[in-house]
CSV table of C-alpha atoms in Angstrom, one decimal:
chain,number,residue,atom,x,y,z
A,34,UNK,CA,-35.1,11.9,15.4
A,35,UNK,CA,-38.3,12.3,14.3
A,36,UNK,CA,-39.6,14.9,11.2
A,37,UNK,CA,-41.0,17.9,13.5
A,38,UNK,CA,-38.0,17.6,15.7
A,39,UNK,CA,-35.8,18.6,13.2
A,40,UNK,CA,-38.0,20.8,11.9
A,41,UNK,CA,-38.5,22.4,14.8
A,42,UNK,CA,-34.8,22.7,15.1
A,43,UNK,CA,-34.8,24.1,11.9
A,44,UNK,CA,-37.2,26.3,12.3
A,45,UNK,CA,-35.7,27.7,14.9
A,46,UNK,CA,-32.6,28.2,13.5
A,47,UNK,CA,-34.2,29.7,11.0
A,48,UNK,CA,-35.6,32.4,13.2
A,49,UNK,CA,-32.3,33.0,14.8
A,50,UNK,CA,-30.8,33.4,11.4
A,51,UNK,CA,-33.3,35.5,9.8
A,52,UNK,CA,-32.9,38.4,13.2
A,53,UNK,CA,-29.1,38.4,13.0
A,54,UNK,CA,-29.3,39.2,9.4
A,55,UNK,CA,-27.5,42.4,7.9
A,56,UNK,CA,-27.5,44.3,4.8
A,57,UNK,CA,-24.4,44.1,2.9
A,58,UNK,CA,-23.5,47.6,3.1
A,59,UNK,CA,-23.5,47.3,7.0
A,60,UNK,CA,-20.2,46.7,9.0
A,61,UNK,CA,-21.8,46.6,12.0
A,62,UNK,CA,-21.8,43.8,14.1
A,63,UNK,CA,-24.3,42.7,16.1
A,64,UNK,CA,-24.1,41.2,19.4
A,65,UNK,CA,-26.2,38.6,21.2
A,66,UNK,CA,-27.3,40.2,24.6
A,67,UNK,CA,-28.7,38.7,27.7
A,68,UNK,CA,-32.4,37.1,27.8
A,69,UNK,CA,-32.9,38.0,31.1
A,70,UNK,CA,-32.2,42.0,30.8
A,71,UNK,CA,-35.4,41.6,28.2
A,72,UNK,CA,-37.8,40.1,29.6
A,73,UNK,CA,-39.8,42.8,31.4
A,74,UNK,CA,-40.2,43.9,27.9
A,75,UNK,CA,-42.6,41.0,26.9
A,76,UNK,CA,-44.7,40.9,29.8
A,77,UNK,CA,-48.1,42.0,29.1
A,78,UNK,CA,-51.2,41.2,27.5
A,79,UNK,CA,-51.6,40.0,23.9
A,80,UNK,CA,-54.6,39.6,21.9
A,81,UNK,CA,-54.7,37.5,18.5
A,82,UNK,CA,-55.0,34.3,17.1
A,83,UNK,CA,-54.2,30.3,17.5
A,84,UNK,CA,-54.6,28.6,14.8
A,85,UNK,CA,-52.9,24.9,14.0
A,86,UNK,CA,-53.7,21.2,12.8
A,87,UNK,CA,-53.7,18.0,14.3
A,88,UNK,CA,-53.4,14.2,13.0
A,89,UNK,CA,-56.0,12.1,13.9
A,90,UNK,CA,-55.4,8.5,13.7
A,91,UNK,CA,-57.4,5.0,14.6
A,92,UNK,CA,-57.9,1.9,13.3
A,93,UNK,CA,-61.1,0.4,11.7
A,94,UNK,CA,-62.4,-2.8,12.5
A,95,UNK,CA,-60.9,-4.3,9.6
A,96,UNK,CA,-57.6,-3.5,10.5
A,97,UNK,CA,-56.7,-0.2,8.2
A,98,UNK,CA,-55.5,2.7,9.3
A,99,UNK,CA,-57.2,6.0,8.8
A,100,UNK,CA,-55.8,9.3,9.4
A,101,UNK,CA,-57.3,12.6,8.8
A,102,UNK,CA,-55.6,16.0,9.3
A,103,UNK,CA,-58.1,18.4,11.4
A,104,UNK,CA,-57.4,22.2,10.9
A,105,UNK,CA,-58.0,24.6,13.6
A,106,UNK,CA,-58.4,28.7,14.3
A,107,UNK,CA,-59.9,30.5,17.6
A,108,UNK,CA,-59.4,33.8,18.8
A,109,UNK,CA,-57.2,33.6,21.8
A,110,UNK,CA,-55.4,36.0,24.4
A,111,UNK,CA,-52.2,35.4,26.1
A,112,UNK,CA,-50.9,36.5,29.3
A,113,UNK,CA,-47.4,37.1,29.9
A,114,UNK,CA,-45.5,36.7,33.1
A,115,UNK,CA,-42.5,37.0,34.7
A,116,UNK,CA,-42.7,36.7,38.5
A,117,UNK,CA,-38.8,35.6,39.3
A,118,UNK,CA,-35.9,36.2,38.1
A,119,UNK,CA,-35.2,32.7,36.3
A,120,UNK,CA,-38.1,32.5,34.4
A,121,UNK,CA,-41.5,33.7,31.8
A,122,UNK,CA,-44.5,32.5,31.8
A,123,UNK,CA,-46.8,32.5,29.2
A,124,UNK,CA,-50.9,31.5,29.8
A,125,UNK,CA,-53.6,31.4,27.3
A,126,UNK,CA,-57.1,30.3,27.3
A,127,UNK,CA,-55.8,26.9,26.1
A,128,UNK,CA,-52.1,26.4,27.2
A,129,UNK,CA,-49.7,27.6,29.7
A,130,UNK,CA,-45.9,26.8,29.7
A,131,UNK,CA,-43.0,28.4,31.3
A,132,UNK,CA,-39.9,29.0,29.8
A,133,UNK,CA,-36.6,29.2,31.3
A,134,UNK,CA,-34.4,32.2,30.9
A,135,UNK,CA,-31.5,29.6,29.9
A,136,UNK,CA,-32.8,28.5,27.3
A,137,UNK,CA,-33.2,31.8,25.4
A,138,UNK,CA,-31.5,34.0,23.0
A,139,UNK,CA,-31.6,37.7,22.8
A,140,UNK,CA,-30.1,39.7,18.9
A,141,UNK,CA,-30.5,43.2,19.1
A,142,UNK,CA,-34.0,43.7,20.7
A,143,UNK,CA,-35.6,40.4,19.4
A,144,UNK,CA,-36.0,37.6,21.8
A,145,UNK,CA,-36.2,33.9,21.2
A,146,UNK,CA,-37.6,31.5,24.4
A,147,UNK,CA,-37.3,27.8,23.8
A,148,UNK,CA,-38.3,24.7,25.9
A,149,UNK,CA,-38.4,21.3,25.3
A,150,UNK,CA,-40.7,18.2,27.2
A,151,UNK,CA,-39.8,14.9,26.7
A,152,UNK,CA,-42.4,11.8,27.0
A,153,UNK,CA,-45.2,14.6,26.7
A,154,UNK,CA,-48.8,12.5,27.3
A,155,UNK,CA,-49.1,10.5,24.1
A,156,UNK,CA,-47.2,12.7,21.7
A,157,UNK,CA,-44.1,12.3,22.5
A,158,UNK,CA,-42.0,15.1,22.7
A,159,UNK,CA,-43.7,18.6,23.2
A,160,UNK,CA,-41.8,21.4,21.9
A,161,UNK,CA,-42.4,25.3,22.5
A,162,UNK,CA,-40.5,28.0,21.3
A,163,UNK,CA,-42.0,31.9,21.7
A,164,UNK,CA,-40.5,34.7,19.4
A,165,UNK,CA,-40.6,38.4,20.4
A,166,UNK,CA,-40.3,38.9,15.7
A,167,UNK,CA,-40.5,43.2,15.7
A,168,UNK,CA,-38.1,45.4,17.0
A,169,UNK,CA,-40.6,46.3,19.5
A,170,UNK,CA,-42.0,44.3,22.2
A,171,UNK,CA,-45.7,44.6,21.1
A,172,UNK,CA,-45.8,41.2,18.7
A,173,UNK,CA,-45.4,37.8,20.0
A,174,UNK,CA,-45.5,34.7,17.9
A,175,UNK,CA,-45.7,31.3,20.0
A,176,UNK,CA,-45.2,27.6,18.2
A,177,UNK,CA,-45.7,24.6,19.7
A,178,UNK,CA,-45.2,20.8,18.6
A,179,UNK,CA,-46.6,17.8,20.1
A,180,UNK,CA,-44.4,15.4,18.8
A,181,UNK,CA,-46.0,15.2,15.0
A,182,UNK,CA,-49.5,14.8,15.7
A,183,UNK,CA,-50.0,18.1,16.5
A,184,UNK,CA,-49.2,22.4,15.8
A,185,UNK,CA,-50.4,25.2,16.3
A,186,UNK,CA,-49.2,28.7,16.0
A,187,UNK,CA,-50.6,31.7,17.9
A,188,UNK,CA,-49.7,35.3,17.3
A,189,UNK,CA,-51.1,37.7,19.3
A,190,UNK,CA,-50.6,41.4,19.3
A,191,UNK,CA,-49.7,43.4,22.8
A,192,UNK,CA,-53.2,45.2,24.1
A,193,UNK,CA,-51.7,46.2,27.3
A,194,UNK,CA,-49.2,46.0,29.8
């Protein structure tokens, strides 16, 4: 299992750990709902940023290896989608992917979507994972993995729906 896969995983646990969170005074207990009941609630949208890094590697003609870690930010919007009942799409100026309701996770009113590509092009595994992180619906943050060449993070802001 290579490094961003588990941290990817652990990232992601992360998340899920930091939403179910309660105070100490608190007896309540909170309750994962359905994915699908809140999905209406992210379509829109979103306006923010992408911002990321990739690893850039060749060989010289003397047989060393060079790599050199490129850093990236651009203003982006994202649209978001959910045309059937099985599934959300997300679409921005550089990336659409579609995640399925199955593979999501709903605490209190946050929602965490989370898909997985194996054999992705040339990096491997491609790994996306799209958290709804307010109590509202108007803040989405989307991370995605190609393998461990290259991440990028965009967080956009709802602007309509």
């Amino acid at each position: 299992m290579n490094v961003m896969r588990v941290f990817a995983i652990v990232l992601l646990f992360s998340v899920i750990g930091y939403s179910c969170k309660k105070k100490k005074n608190n007896n309540t207990t909170v309750t994962p709902t359905t994915t699908q009941a809140n999905i209406d609630s992210l379509v829109g949208f979103y306006y923010g940023t992408t911002s990321g890094d990739s690893l850039y590697s060749y060989t010289d003609t003397a047989g060393v290896l060079h790599q050199t870690v490129h850093s990236f930010s651009w203003t982006d919007s994202v649209f978001v989608v959910a045309n059937d009942t099985t599934t959300v799409t997300v679409a921005s100026k550089f990336y659409t992917v579609t995640f399925p309701y199955t593979n999501g996770l709903t605490v209190g009113s946050i929602t965490n979507l989370f898909c997985q590509f194996a054999n992705y092009g040339n990096y491997g595994t491609y790994t996306v994972n799209l958290t709804d992180t307010t109590n509202t619906a108007n803040h989405l943050v989307v991370r995605s993995a190609y393998g461990y060449s290259k991440n990028y993070i965009t967080d956009v802001l709802l602007y309509k729906r």
